[in-house]
């Protein structure tokens, strides 16, 4: 029996993946240019929007290029030390560092080098390593998934800013939720992050989703289109609905009715992403969402009237909810839910 081409897990590239070619190519072309115009990108989007998968795919593409060194780190560790240790651990890179007589033994990296330049500070050590790699035509890409505003990240970003001033070929790709990136940008010492290009992941094209369903599932084009509409272009919903349809109608040879999948569809969306998204919203944001009909839109003026909210305050919340990927504000003066079945599910929490 063929394996299910869709996946419920996060992070890794699923067997059936709709890539964001335009956004990815922008990063690949910019970083890969002979004279890059940008050395870092921030990728933002709601949970389940595909940030981690996109990061992983880009990292793998650069790994295949001989001149690139890719280092993946997490935001909850000493990032400077982690980057230095991971670079040093690569055999071909280790030889370059040893031949340059950089003695990093005091920092716990490698062994003592007779007559070598002993370095006692991890930031200095990393700067020296990057300098030697640059002489050999190497470029370094550092990726941080789900960045947060903590001391490790702040120290690293401050050091990274210095590396750029030294014109070192070190590139940075970070993903994060809107609030986390916003809080990081507002640190007094890190305001240069405002100048970093940001890619906000939008819904996938419904036509691409429908085409994918029609290609791999036992489903006609009309039903594939209906399934695509049911996902609203939300990448994780695309995986969940495809997974359930395959499971029920291929593995279990079911009826093929979408109505039979809705209860489990809602359950998986709620359990894997929506509960977490809801928990991260402020009480006022929840009040606003409670006014939006599950299957339609509402005028912003009506929400303001119901909640006795000034226009300027409503504008701030509208923009925040839009950037968090929770609401669709594309229709002038109106709000609707951008996440599939979100309105139906949160009714039980209000």
Rosetta silent file (secondary structure, phi, psi, omega in degrees, C-alpha in Angstrom):
SEQUENCE: XXXXXXXXXXXXXXXXXXXXXXXXXXXXXXXXXXXXXXXXXXXXXXXXXXXXXXXXXXXXXXXXXXXXXXXXXXXXXXXXXXXXXXXXXXXXXXXXXXXXXXXXXXXXXXXXXXXXXXXXXXXXXXXXXXXXXXXXXXXXXXXXXXXXXXXXXXXXXXXXXXXXXXXXXXXXXXXXXXXXXXXXXXXXXXXXXXXXXXXXXXXXXXXXXXXXXXXXXXXXXXXXXXXXXXXXXXXXXXXXXXXXXXXXXXXXXXXXXXXXXXXXXXXXXXXXXXXXXXXXXXXXXXXXXXXXXXXXXXXXXXXXXXXXXXXXXXXXXXXXXXXXXXXXXXXXXXXXXXXXXXXXXXXXXX
SCORE:     score description
SCORE:     0.000 S_00000001
   1 L     0.000  135.169  179.890    0.000    0.000    0.000 S_00000001
   2 L   -65.814  147.631  179.626    1.322    3.465   -0.902 S_00000001
   3 L   -78.926  150.960  177.745    2.308    5.745    1.955 S_00000001
   4 L   -62.636  123.203 -177.238    0.284    8.818    2.809 S_00000001
   5 L   -79.785   -2.687  179.710    1.941   11.734    0.927 S_00000001
   6 L  -110.812  159.280 -174.611    0.782   14.262    3.519 S_00000001
   7 L  -137.026  149.846  177.560    2.100   14.734    7.068 S_00000001
   8 L   -98.567  -14.278 -176.177    0.854   16.045   10.412 S_00000001
   9 L   -77.721  157.151 -179.955    4.291   16.697   11.923 S_00000001
  10 L   -99.738  160.805  167.626    5.945   20.113   11.991 S_00000001
  11 L    93.217  -56.175 -177.472    9.392   21.245   10.919 S_00000001
  12 L   -83.444  152.013  178.112   10.532   18.658    8.394 S_00000001
  13 L   -67.095  119.862 -179.286    9.687   18.904    4.715 S_00000001
  14 L   -72.133  161.887  179.302    6.629   16.662    4.170 S_00000001
  15 L   -55.329  -39.951  178.180    6.491   14.211    1.236 S_00000001
  16 L  -109.278  108.888 -172.570    3.965   16.480   -0.487 S_00000001
  17 L  -131.842  128.395  174.918    5.151   20.072   -0.172 S_00000001
  18 L   -96.213  106.327 -174.737    4.018   23.214   -1.971 S_00000001
  19 L   -77.548  153.486  175.785    7.107   25.408   -2.030 S_00000001
  20 L   -96.762   79.022 -170.163    7.053   29.179   -1.881 S_00000001
  21 H   -60.981  -40.371 -176.175    9.274   29.562   -4.925 S_00000001
  22 H   -64.265  -49.593 -178.241    9.134   33.360   -5.220 S_00000001
  23 H   -65.274  -43.449 -178.907   10.112   34.028   -1.601 S_00000001
  24 H   -65.316  -41.116 -179.140   12.767   31.320   -1.530 S_00000001
  25 H   -65.209  -33.897  177.325   14.318   32.439   -4.795 S_00000001
  26 H   -59.555  -45.018 -179.959   14.561   35.999   -3.495 S_00000001
  27 H   -68.992  -45.123 -179.413   16.682   34.810   -0.561 S_00000001
  28 H   -60.742  -43.305 -178.962   18.758   32.400   -2.654 S_00000001
  29 H   -68.963  -41.365 -177.691   19.512   35.059   -5.269 S_00000001
  30 H   -66.617  -50.527 -179.428   20.272   37.790   -2.725 S_00000001
  31 H   -67.372  -33.541 -176.033   22.597   35.717   -0.547 S_00000001
  32 H   -83.889   -4.768 -178.279   24.215   34.036   -3.534 S_00000001
  33 L   -66.895  153.286  178.302   25.022   37.262   -5.395 S_00000001
  34 L   -61.691  -37.297  177.258   28.666   38.260   -5.909 S_00000001
  35 L  -128.153   84.368 -175.132   27.931   41.516   -4.071 S_00000001
  36 L   -59.238  139.116  176.144   24.901   40.828   -1.822 S_00000001
  37 L   -86.607  -20.843  177.122   22.600   43.762   -1.108 S_00000001
  38 L  -139.316  145.613 -179.595   21.326   42.119    2.096 S_00000001
  39 L  -113.134   -0.059  178.211   22.942   39.720    4.521 S_00000001
  40 E  -150.445  153.261  174.838   19.900   38.770    6.567 S_00000001
  41 E  -136.985  146.269  172.009   16.199   38.017    6.238 S_00000001
  42 E  -111.539  128.771  178.521   13.409   37.651    8.776 S_00000001
  43 E  -111.424  119.664 -177.000   10.632   35.189    7.935 S_00000001
  44 E  -122.132  154.997  179.268    7.404   35.737    9.838 S_00000001
  45 L   169.533  164.516 -179.703    4.020   34.043    9.851 S_00000001
  46 L   -70.594  169.089  176.270    1.503   32.363   12.080 S_00000001
  47 L   -60.694  135.081  179.816    2.001   28.862   13.464 S_00000001
  48 L    85.342    5.783 -178.604    1.600   26.315   10.692 S_00000001
  49 L   -83.233   -9.192  176.954    2.393   28.809    7.930 S_00000001
  50 L    99.529   20.099 -178.558    5.486   26.847    6.857 S_00000001
  51 H   -62.353  -49.585 -175.613    8.287   29.001    8.308 S_00000001
  52 H   -65.835  -41.294  179.613   10.399   26.103    9.573 S_00000001
  53 H   -63.167  -43.959  179.188    9.988   24.035    6.414 S_00000001
  54 H   -61.783  -42.953  177.690   10.976   26.999    4.248 S_00000001
  55 H   -59.488  -44.774 -178.119   14.017   27.619    6.455 S_00000001
  56 H   -64.911  -42.153 -179.417   15.036   23.956    6.197 S_00000001
  57 H   -64.033  -44.121  179.457   14.666   23.844    2.410 S_00000001
  58 H   -63.712  -43.716  179.532   16.767   27.000    1.954 S_00000001
  59 H   -58.837  -42.282 -179.576   19.442   25.689    4.342 S_00000001
  60 H   -65.235  -36.576  179.430   19.663   22.423    2.387 S_00000001
  61 H   -65.126  -40.777  178.806   20.065   24.280   -0.904 S_00000001
  62 H   -72.112  -31.468  177.756   23.006   26.272    0.454 S_00000001
  63 H   -60.520  -30.536 -177.978   24.558   23.140    1.982 S_00000001
  64 L   -77.266   -7.371  179.952   24.866   21.699   -1.501 S_00000001
  65 L   -95.355  127.779 -169.867   27.026   24.642   -2.588 S_00000001
  66 L   -58.550  -35.888 -173.804   30.721   24.040   -2.018 S_00000001
  67 L   -83.295   -3.598 -174.592   31.607   27.538   -0.817 S_00000001
  68 E  -102.362  142.240  171.772   28.863   27.650    1.819 S_00000001
  69 E  -117.920  121.602 -177.939   28.948   26.566    5.460 S_00000001
  70 E  -108.756  127.953 -179.060   25.490   26.257    7.020 S_00000001
  71 E  -124.571  118.004  178.310   25.056   26.377   10.787 S_00000001
  72 E  -101.752  124.722 -179.527   21.649   25.751   12.356 S_00000001
  73 E  -130.589  163.342  178.114   21.246   26.898   15.972 S_00000001
  74 E  -106.445  153.982 -175.119   18.414   27.284   18.471 S_00000001
  75 L   -77.990   -7.582 -175.704   17.565   30.518   20.314 S_00000001
  76 L  -103.098   23.186  174.959   17.655   28.968   23.794 S_00000001
  77 L  -129.768  170.025  174.914   21.408   28.236   23.864 S_00000001
  78 L   -67.469   99.147 -169.725   24.574   30.348   23.891 S_00000001
  79 H   -66.243  -43.003 -179.911   24.377   31.122   20.173 S_00000001
  80 H   -58.181  -47.546 -179.760   27.885   32.566   19.753 S_00000001
  81 H   -66.249  -39.733 -179.613   29.472   29.521   21.362 S_00000001
  82 H   -64.160  -43.180  179.029   27.180   27.143   19.471 S_00000001
  83 H   -63.226  -46.352 -179.420   28.026   28.718   16.092 S_00000001
  84 H   -61.384  -44.026 -178.399   31.762   28.653   16.832 S_00000001
  85 H   -65.003  -40.164 -178.027   31.645   25.016   18.003 S_00000001
  86 H   -70.991  -36.307  176.062   29.668   23.865   14.976 S_00000001
  87 H   -66.200  -45.698 -177.182   31.972   25.618   12.530 S_00000001
  88 H   -63.322  -31.183 -175.407   35.055   24.238   14.276 S_00000001
  89 H   -73.076  -15.836  179.660   33.621   20.698   14.248 S_00000001
  90 L   -78.640  122.331 -170.664   33.530   20.545   10.445 S_00000001
  91 H   -55.282  -47.827 -176.718   36.710   18.751    9.377 S_00000001
  92 H   -65.994  -29.514  179.816   37.489   20.783    6.281 S_00000001
  93 H   -80.110  -37.217  179.050   36.959   24.019    8.220 S_00000001
  94 H   -55.523  -40.096 -179.215   38.938   22.810   11.206 S_00000001
  95 H   -62.741  -39.522  179.744   42.013   22.488    8.991 S_00000001
  96 H   -63.991  -43.202 -177.618   41.710   26.123    7.897 S_00000001
  97 H   -68.342  -41.757  179.098   41.458   27.331   11.498 S_00000001
  98 H   -65.612  -41.977 -179.703   44.368   25.183   12.701 S_00000001
  99 H   -65.410  -25.338  177.563   46.576   26.281    9.802 S_00000001
 100 L   -82.759   -0.833  178.738   45.847   29.901   10.766 S_00000001
 101 L    57.962   44.681  172.604   47.183   29.019   14.252 S_00000001
 102 E   -90.520  110.193 -178.425   44.078   30.144   16.101 S_00000001
 103 E   -91.160  103.291 -177.063   44.410   28.565   19.555 S_00000001
 104 L  -106.944   16.509 -174.179   40.867   28.214   20.907 S_00000001
 105 H   -62.188  -33.858  179.635   41.691   25.605   23.545 S_00000001
 106 H   -61.876  -28.930 -179.311   40.918   27.978   26.425 S_00000001
 107 H   -88.828    2.009  179.847   37.363   28.190   25.092 S_00000001
 108 L    83.979   14.389  179.374   37.065   24.414   24.950 S_00000001
 109 L  -110.303  107.921  176.997   37.409   24.308   21.167 S_00000001
 110 L    77.071 -168.198 -177.860   40.174   22.002   19.976 S_00000001
 111 L  -109.482  166.482  179.886   43.612   21.461   21.485 S_00000001
 112 L   -64.881  138.568 -179.267   46.418   23.829   22.308 S_00000001
 113 L  -113.004  119.941 -178.188   48.473   24.928   19.280 S_00000001
 114 L   -62.729  126.003 -179.643   52.144   25.563   19.864 S_00000001
 115 L    75.363    8.605 -178.506   52.978   29.147   18.932 S_00000001
 116 L   -81.654  165.096  177.127   49.337   29.806   18.168 S_00000001
 117 E   -83.003  107.819 -175.736   47.329   32.965   18.880 S_00000001
 118 E   -80.173  128.806 -176.609   45.497   32.154   22.091 S_00000001
 119 L  -117.611  133.357 -173.845   42.015   33.622   22.198 S_00000001
 120 L  -109.419   -9.235 -174.555   40.025   34.016   25.418 S_00000001
 121 L  -118.677  130.705 -174.136   36.771   35.609   24.195 S_00000001
 122 H   -66.525  -34.810  178.615   34.159   33.703   22.173 S_00000001
 123 H   -67.111  -43.063  176.827   33.092   36.738   20.127 S_00000001
 124 H   -63.181  -41.658  179.284   36.690   37.466   19.183 S_00000001
 125 H   -59.423  -45.786 -178.534   37.233   33.799   18.406 S_00000001
 126 H   -66.886  -39.208  177.975   34.258   33.689   16.067 S_00000001
 127 H   -61.416  -42.777  178.970   35.308   36.903   14.345 S_00000001
 128 H   -65.476  -39.822  178.445   38.787   35.463   13.739 S_00000001
 129 H   -62.519  -45.095 -179.717   37.315   32.204   12.427 S_00000001
 130 H   -64.678  -36.272  178.270   35.056   34.063   10.016 S_00000001
 131 H   -62.889  -44.484  179.339   37.984   36.187    8.851 S_00000001
 132 H   -66.381  -38.212  178.553   40.045   33.093    8.012 S_00000001
 133 H   -66.280  -37.160  178.810   37.105   31.483    6.228 S_00000001
 134 H   -62.103  -37.079  179.148   36.579   34.652    4.185 S_00000001
 135 H   -62.328  -27.973 -179.302   40.198   34.444    2.998 S_00000001
 136 L   -93.428    8.907  178.226   39.384   30.979    1.614 S_00000001
 137 L    77.484   18.651 -179.516   36.303   32.233   -0.232 S_00000001
 138 L   -89.858  148.838  172.829   33.869   30.652    2.221 S_00000001
 139 E  -122.034  144.766 -177.220   30.480   32.066    3.180 S_00000001
 140 E  -116.793  127.818  174.019   28.627   31.214    6.380 S_00000001
 141 E  -110.363  122.250  176.735   24.835   30.989    6.720 S_00000001
 142 E  -107.307  128.181  177.637   23.453   30.943   10.264 S_00000001
 143 E  -116.860  137.425  176.354   19.807   29.941   10.713 S_00000001
 144 E  -129.117  118.263 -179.017   17.717   30.434   13.847 S_00000001
 145 E   -94.688  137.587  179.241   14.220   28.973   13.916 S_00000001
 146 L    53.143   60.082 -179.460   11.457   30.538   16.047 S_00000001
 147 L   -65.170  146.536  178.329   13.613   33.357   17.358 S_00000001
 148 L  -131.837  167.677 -179.141   12.630   34.937   20.687 S_00000001
 149 L   -92.181   80.235  176.224   13.680   38.022   22.610 S_00000001
 150 L  -124.747  176.111 -175.124   16.095   36.532   25.148 S_00000001
 151 H   -63.299  -39.279  179.516   19.644   37.343   26.296 S_00000001
 152 H   -58.575  -45.690 -177.882   21.271   34.733   24.041 S_00000001
 153 H   -67.854  -43.444 -178.777   19.621   36.205   20.963 S_00000001
 154 H   -62.363  -42.588  178.433   20.349   39.822   21.946 S_00000001
 155 H   -63.706  -43.543 -178.979   24.043   39.103   22.546 S_00000001
 156 H   -64.816  -46.004 -177.906   24.335   37.243   19.262 S_00000001
 157 H   -62.075  -38.559  177.615   22.538   39.916   17.200 S_00000001
 158 H   -62.838  -42.354  178.118   24.789   42.622   18.686 S_00000001
 159 H   -67.074  -40.248 -179.573   27.868   40.592   17.733 S_00000001
 160 H   -60.445  -38.689  178.135   26.440   39.851   14.291 S_00000001
 161 H   -60.471  -37.572  177.538   26.038   43.566   13.682 S_00000001
 162 H   -68.440  -38.912  178.268   29.766   43.977   14.367 S_00000001
 163 H   -60.041  -39.113  179.242   30.618   41.134   11.973 S_00000001
 164 H   -66.311  -37.778  178.479   28.732   42.973    9.229 S_00000001
 165 H   -62.616  -31.076  178.680   30.665   46.162    9.965 S_00000001
 166 L   -83.015    4.585  178.225   33.842   44.166    9.426 S_00000001
 167 L    59.090   37.074  177.641   32.422   43.118    6.037 S_00000001
 168 L   -83.013  142.877 -177.086   32.598   39.437    6.923 S_00000001
 169 L   -80.666   65.382 -179.635   30.638   37.065    4.636 S_00000001
 170 E  -119.755  126.875 -173.668   28.243   35.839    7.308 S_00000001
 171 E  -114.601  150.246 -175.260   24.532   35.626    6.520 S_00000001
 172 E  -131.800  130.771  177.749   21.587   35.277    8.886 S_00000001
 173 E  -129.169  118.042 -177.253   18.151   33.766    8.313 S_00000001
 174 E  -126.410  141.979  172.397   15.657   33.827   11.187 S_00000001
 175 E  -112.854  156.810  178.087   12.044   32.786   11.508 S_00000001
 176 E  -177.301  158.034  172.967    9.642   33.918   14.192 S_00000001
 177 L   -69.586  156.441 -175.807    6.126   34.778   15.187 S_00000001
 178 H   -54.477  -48.723 -176.813    5.106   38.393   14.659 S_00000001
 179 H   -61.755  -41.247 -177.642    5.158   39.309   18.375 S_00000001
 180 H   -66.495  -42.423  177.668    8.591   37.781   18.958 S_00000001
 181 H   -67.994  -40.743  178.908   10.176   39.577   16.009 S_00000001
 182 H   -60.165  -45.497 -179.642    8.415   42.828   16.930 S_00000001
 183 H   -64.815  -37.237  179.741    9.716   42.656   20.512 S_00000001
 184 H   -67.742  -41.845 -179.856   13.237   41.916   19.307 S_00000001
 185 H   -64.513  -27.256 -176.650   13.221   44.832   16.882 S_00000001
 186 L   -87.464    2.362  170.836   12.171   47.190   19.654 S_00000001
 187 L   -66.546  133.710 -174.210   15.240   46.496   21.783 S_00000001
 188 H   -56.140  -35.694 -176.313   17.148   49.783   21.964 S_00000001
 189 H   -88.228   -3.612 -174.182   20.438   48.204   20.865 S_00000001
 190 H  -120.829   23.396 -176.130   18.912   46.152   18.038 S_00000001
 191 H   -64.256  -16.616  178.466   16.953   48.727   16.055 S_00000001
 192 H   -63.283  -16.753  177.900   19.029   47.895   12.956 S_00000001
 193 H   -65.012  -23.152  177.194   16.730   44.857   12.644 S_00000001
 194 H   -61.679  -26.721 -178.861   14.045   47.230   11.363 S_00000001
 195 H   -85.427   -8.602 -179.773   16.127   47.572    8.191 S_00000001
 196 L   -72.206  134.585  177.815   16.311   43.821    7.687 S_00000001
 197 E   -61.094  138.776 -179.969   14.077   42.574    4.852 S_00000001
 198 E  -119.167  136.987  174.578   11.037   40.707    6.145 S_00000001
 199 E  -114.843  113.531  177.939    9.070   38.031    4.384 S_00000001
 200 E   -97.391  116.582 -174.856    5.588   37.550    5.830 S_00000001
 201 L   -71.610  120.306  179.581    4.229   34.208    4.693 S_00000001
 202 L   -96.237  171.142  177.287    0.820   34.609    3.099 S_00000001
 203 L   -58.307  149.899  175.613   -1.729   31.877    2.286 S_00000001
 204 L   -71.572  151.005  177.335   -0.816   29.470   -0.501 S_00000001
 205 L   -61.917  132.184 -178.922   -2.656   29.927   -3.828 S_00000001
 206 H   -62.720  -32.656  178.802   -5.878   27.902   -3.802 S_00000001
 207 H   -63.397  -38.245  178.379   -5.234   26.845   -7.387 S_00000001
 208 H   -67.065  -40.504  179.384   -1.928   25.243   -6.402 S_00000001
 209 H   -65.361  -46.126  179.592   -3.566   23.404   -3.522 S_00000001
 210 H   -61.321  -42.205  179.006   -6.431   22.169   -5.708 S_00000001
 211 H   -62.839  -38.392  178.835   -3.985   21.043   -8.385 S_00000001
 212 H   -66.782  -44.825  178.339   -1.938   19.132   -5.836 S_00000001
 213 H   -60.586  -44.362 -178.149   -5.013   17.368   -4.409 S_00000001
 214 H   -65.497  -28.294 -177.330   -6.227   16.435   -7.894 S_00000001
 215 H   -76.945  -38.400 -171.530   -2.803   15.045   -8.764 S_00000001
 216 H  -110.503  -13.661 -178.703   -2.253   12.746   -5.785 S_00000001
 217 L  -107.696  156.243  173.766   -5.722   11.948   -4.414 S_00000001
 218 L   -77.937   71.908 -174.361   -8.582    9.958   -5.929 S_00000001
 219 L  -144.675  141.061  178.809  -10.590   13.145   -6.346 S_00000001
 220 L   -78.681  164.826 -174.751  -12.058   15.062   -9.283 S_00000001
 221 H   -58.544  -38.738 -178.425  -11.158   18.676  -10.001 S_00000001
 222 H   -63.101  -44.275  179.288  -14.422   20.036   -8.582 S_00000001
 223 H   -71.127  -35.524  177.194  -13.929   18.300   -5.257 S_00000001
 224 H   -60.266  -39.391  177.988  -10.234   19.241   -5.229 S_00000001
 225 H   -66.508  -39.817  177.778  -11.280   22.885   -5.555 S_00000001
 226 H   -63.814  -40.117  177.643  -13.769   22.474   -2.693 S_00000001
 227 H   -64.118  -41.243  179.314  -11.030   20.965   -0.537 S_00000001
 228 H   -61.613  -42.126  178.838   -8.694   23.858   -1.386 S_00000001
 229 H   -63.334  -32.945 -178.978  -11.344   26.377   -0.328 S_00000001
 230 H   -69.267  -20.413  178.330  -11.728   24.495    2.944 S_00000001
 231 H   -89.589  -18.950 -175.008   -8.026   25.119    3.710 S_00000001
 232 L    55.023   22.931  178.792   -8.153   28.869    2.910 S_00000001
 233 L    80.771    5.142 -178.782   -4.576   28.473    1.695 S_00000001
 234 L   -76.458  117.685 -172.685   -3.270   27.703    5.197 S_00000001
 235 H   -54.999  -41.515 -178.410   -0.274   25.350    4.683 S_00000001
 236 H   -69.587  -35.074  177.122   -0.872   23.186    7.738 S_00000001
 237 H   -65.121  -36.110  175.522   -4.553   22.797    6.861 S_00000001
 238 H   -57.725  -43.643  178.807   -3.477   21.674    3.375 S_00000001
 239 H   -67.800  -45.625 -176.656   -1.446   18.890    4.997 S_00000001
 240 H   -62.735  -48.875 -177.322   -4.168   17.925    7.524 S_00000001
 241 H   -66.141  -41.410  177.183   -7.016   17.745    5.010 S_00000001
 242 H   -63.086  -41.339  179.115   -4.899   15.852    2.495 S_00000001
 243 H   -61.633  -46.207 -178.521   -3.747   13.455    5.203 S_00000001
 244 H   -67.090  -41.484 -179.166   -7.306   12.760    6.384 S_00000001
 245 H   -64.390  -42.533  178.205   -8.702   12.320    2.876 S_00000001
 246 H   -62.402  -45.638 -177.524   -5.925    9.860    1.981 S_00000001
 247 H   -62.529  -45.788 -174.986   -6.383    7.970    5.226 S_00000001
 248 H   -77.291  -34.066 -170.374  -10.176    7.684    4.981 S_00000001
 249 H  -108.933  -10.107  174.213  -10.540    7.147    1.249 S_00000001
 250 H  -109.466  -58.458 -179.053   -7.390    5.268    0.273 S_00000001
 251 H   -65.615  -42.606 -174.690   -6.312    3.330    3.351 S_00000001
 252 L  -104.849    0.310  178.096   -9.865    2.717    4.622 S_00000001
 253 L    49.375   58.496 -177.721  -11.678    2.939    1.257 S_00000001
 254 L   -85.371 -164.195 -173.901  -14.308    5.342    2.549 S_00000001
 255 L   -80.883  -22.210 -178.076  -17.099    7.279    0.877 S_00000001
 256 L    85.163    8.609 -179.176  -15.029   10.302   -0.158 S_00000001
 257 L   -82.754  128.194  179.054  -17.447   12.763    1.477 S_00000001
 258 H   -64.415  -32.358 -179.127  -15.769   15.910    2.856 S_00000001
 259 H   -59.010  -29.372 -178.895  -18.491   16.188    5.492 S_00000001
 260 H   -73.701  -13.555 -176.964  -17.208   12.970    7.062 S_00000001
 261 L   -98.720  -15.189 -169.738  -13.811   14.573    7.651 S_00000001
 262 H   -60.349  -42.577 -177.385  -14.836   17.855    9.273 S_00000001
 263 H   -61.332  -46.381 -179.564  -14.972   16.673   12.891 S_00000001
 264 H   -72.427  -33.839  175.969  -11.475   15.172   12.778 S_00000001
 265 H   -58.527  -50.252  177.884  -10.213   18.095   10.677 S_00000001
 266 H   -60.566  -43.397 -177.127  -11.374   20.536   13.373 S_00000001
 267 H   -61.095  -44.624 -178.726   -9.943   18.352   16.122 S_00000001
 268 H   -69.565  -41.595  177.517   -6.462   18.188   14.584 S_00000001
 269 H   -62.131  -42.649  179.442   -6.340   21.903   13.772 S_00000001
 270 H   -63.242  -49.273 -173.906   -7.458   22.717   17.306 S_00000001
 271 H   -69.140  -40.809 -172.967   -5.045   20.358   19.032 S_00000001
 272 H   -86.642  -30.881 -176.446   -1.935   21.046   16.954 S_00000001
 273 H  -136.397  -41.774 -169.352   -2.138   24.806   16.323 S_00000001
 274 H   -68.567  -35.921  177.211   -5.296   26.699   17.201 S_00000001
 275 H   -59.864  -42.090 -179.468   -5.161   26.190   20.979 S_00000001
 276 H   -68.802  -43.618  178.253   -1.638   27.623   21.003 S_00000001
 277 H   -58.958  -45.399 -178.598   -2.530   30.527   18.725 S_00000001
 278 H   -63.293  -40.486 -177.763   -5.518   31.396   20.920 S_00000001
 279 H   -66.409  -22.589 -177.714   -3.460   31.225   24.123 S_00000001
 280 L   -92.113   -0.480  178.506   -0.987   33.770   22.733 S_00000001
 281 L   -87.566  150.350  176.123   -3.643   36.398   21.977 S_00000001
 282 L   -76.782  164.633 -178.996   -4.424   39.260   24.344 S_00000001
 283 H   -62.489  -37.148  179.678   -7.830   39.527   25.991 S_00000001
 284 H   -69.064  -38.871  176.668   -8.742   42.490   23.785 S_00000001
 285 H   -62.078  -39.107  177.878   -7.731   40.602   20.631 S_00000001
 286 H   -65.907  -38.269  177.595   -9.967   37.731   21.726 S_00000001
 287 H   -60.893  -42.560 -179.933  -12.850   40.159   22.275 S_00000001
 288 H   -64.909  -45.610 -179.406  -12.459   41.455   18.735 S_00000001
 289 H   -63.392  -31.189 -179.778  -12.317   37.959   17.237 S_00000001
 290 H   -64.997  -18.612 -179.058  -15.443   36.992   19.167 S_00000001
 291 L   -86.200  -16.510 -174.729  -17.386   39.556   17.115 S_00000001
 292 L   -83.222  128.829  177.725  -16.455   38.077   13.721 S_00000001
 293 L   -65.165  145.518 -175.677  -18.953   35.587   12.253 S_00000001
 294 L   -61.840  -34.672 -172.551  -17.519   32.123   11.653 S_00000001
 295 L  -117.339   25.650 -178.978  -18.533   31.989    7.989 S_00000001
 296 L  -164.359 -158.800 -178.304  -18.394   35.618    6.883 S_00000001
 297 E  -122.989  170.368  178.502  -17.126   39.115    7.540 S_00000001
 298 E  -142.847  147.358  178.456  -18.130   42.049    9.699 S_00000001
 299 E   -71.465  137.715 -179.758  -17.651   45.775    9.343 S_00000001
 300 H   -61.245  -35.833  179.152  -14.900   47.164   11.547 S_00000001
 301 H   -60.273  -35.941  179.426  -17.176   50.051   12.510 S_00000001
 302 H   -68.856  -39.129  176.906  -19.660   47.555   13.947 S_00000001
 303 H   -62.795  -44.284  179.590  -16.958   45.912   16.075 S_00000001
 304 H   -59.394  -42.016 -178.638  -15.883   49.328   17.374 S_00000001
 305 H   -65.455  -44.465 -179.400  -19.471   50.166   18.260 S_00000001
 306 H   -62.630  -37.988 -174.789  -20.038   46.875   20.093 S_00000001
 307 H  -100.231    2.528 -178.558  -16.813   47.201   22.099 S_00000001
 308 L    52.218   50.428 -174.337  -16.893   51.011   22.513 S_00000001
 309 L  -108.606  130.785  177.526  -13.400   51.151   21.021 S_00000001
 310 L   -62.448  155.814 -177.039  -11.794   54.322   19.593 S_00000001
 311 H   -61.868  -42.094 -177.509  -10.813   54.265   15.928 S_00000001
 312 H   -66.493  -36.542  177.910   -7.050   54.583   16.579 S_00000001
 313 H   -68.104  -40.936  179.510   -7.062   51.666   19.037 S_00000001
 314 H   -63.524  -36.887  179.465   -9.027   49.499   16.613 S_00000001
 315 H   -62.583  -39.125  179.407   -6.507   50.272   13.864 S_00000001
 316 H   -65.189  -47.288 -179.090   -3.668   49.017   16.052 S_00000001
 317 H   -67.660  -37.036  177.415   -5.449   45.752   16.900 S_00000001
 318 H   -59.132  -45.483 -178.452   -6.545   45.249   13.305 S_00000001
 319 H   -67.406  -39.398  179.809   -2.933   45.499   12.133 S_00000001
 320 H   -64.650  -45.929 -179.586   -1.653   43.195   14.883 S_00000001
 321 H   -66.266  -34.813  177.283   -4.238   40.500   14.159 S_00000001
 322 H   -65.441  -46.775 -178.868   -3.554   40.808   10.441 S_00000001
 323 H   -68.938  -26.389  175.940    0.229   40.393   10.935 S_00000001
 324 L   -77.239   -7.163  177.449   -0.365   37.444   13.240 S_00000001
 325 L    79.732   19.163 -175.897   -2.183   35.797   10.347 S_00000001
 326 L   -94.497  -34.707 -178.307   -5.478   35.442   12.209 S_00000001
 327 E  -119.761  155.974  175.322   -7.711   37.853   10.284 S_00000001
 328 E  -107.137  116.869 -178.659   -8.220   38.778    6.651 S_00000001
 329 L  -113.634   23.490 -175.553   -8.506   42.539    6.206 S_00000001
 330 L   -70.364  -28.275  177.582   -8.350   42.569    2.403 S_00000001
 331 L   -85.486  120.332 -172.325  -11.974   43.727    2.053 S_00000001
 332 L   -53.652  126.258  175.434  -12.019   47.447    2.817 S_00000001
 333 L    77.785    7.866 -177.149  -13.531   48.261    6.188 S_00000001
 334 E  -132.049  159.485  174.507  -14.206   44.619    7.078 S_00000001
 335 E  -128.610  142.735  174.206  -12.628   41.727    8.970 S_00000001
 336 E  -142.300  164.669  177.051  -12.975   37.984    8.437 S_00000001
 337 E   -75.176  136.905  177.342  -11.093   34.953    9.724 S_00000001
 338 L   -95.593  -19.477 -179.412   -8.083   33.991    7.610 S_00000001
 339 L   -92.611  134.473 -176.717   -7.575   30.587    9.259 S_00000001
 340 L   -65.100  131.929  174.912   -9.894   27.749    8.148 S_00000001
 341 L    65.290    8.906 -178.256  -12.588   26.714   10.646 S_00000001
 342 H   -64.907  -42.511 -179.793  -11.042   29.012   13.259 S_00000001
 343 H   -62.119  -40.643  178.892  -14.308   30.824   13.842 S_00000001
 344 H   -65.520  -38.636 -174.677  -16.219   27.566   14.370 S_00000001
 345 H   -74.469  -41.899 -175.798  -13.596   26.247   16.785 S_00000001
 346 H   -73.006  -12.327  177.582  -13.123   29.318   19.006 S_00000001
 347 L   -58.613  -27.187 -179.194  -16.865   29.520   19.654 S_00000001
 348 L   -81.256   -9.380 -176.980  -16.328   26.868   22.312 S_00000001
 349 L  -106.394   -9.828 -175.235  -13.677   29.030   24.029 S_00000001
 350 L   -85.838    0.000    0.000  -15.506   32.348   24.176 S_00000001
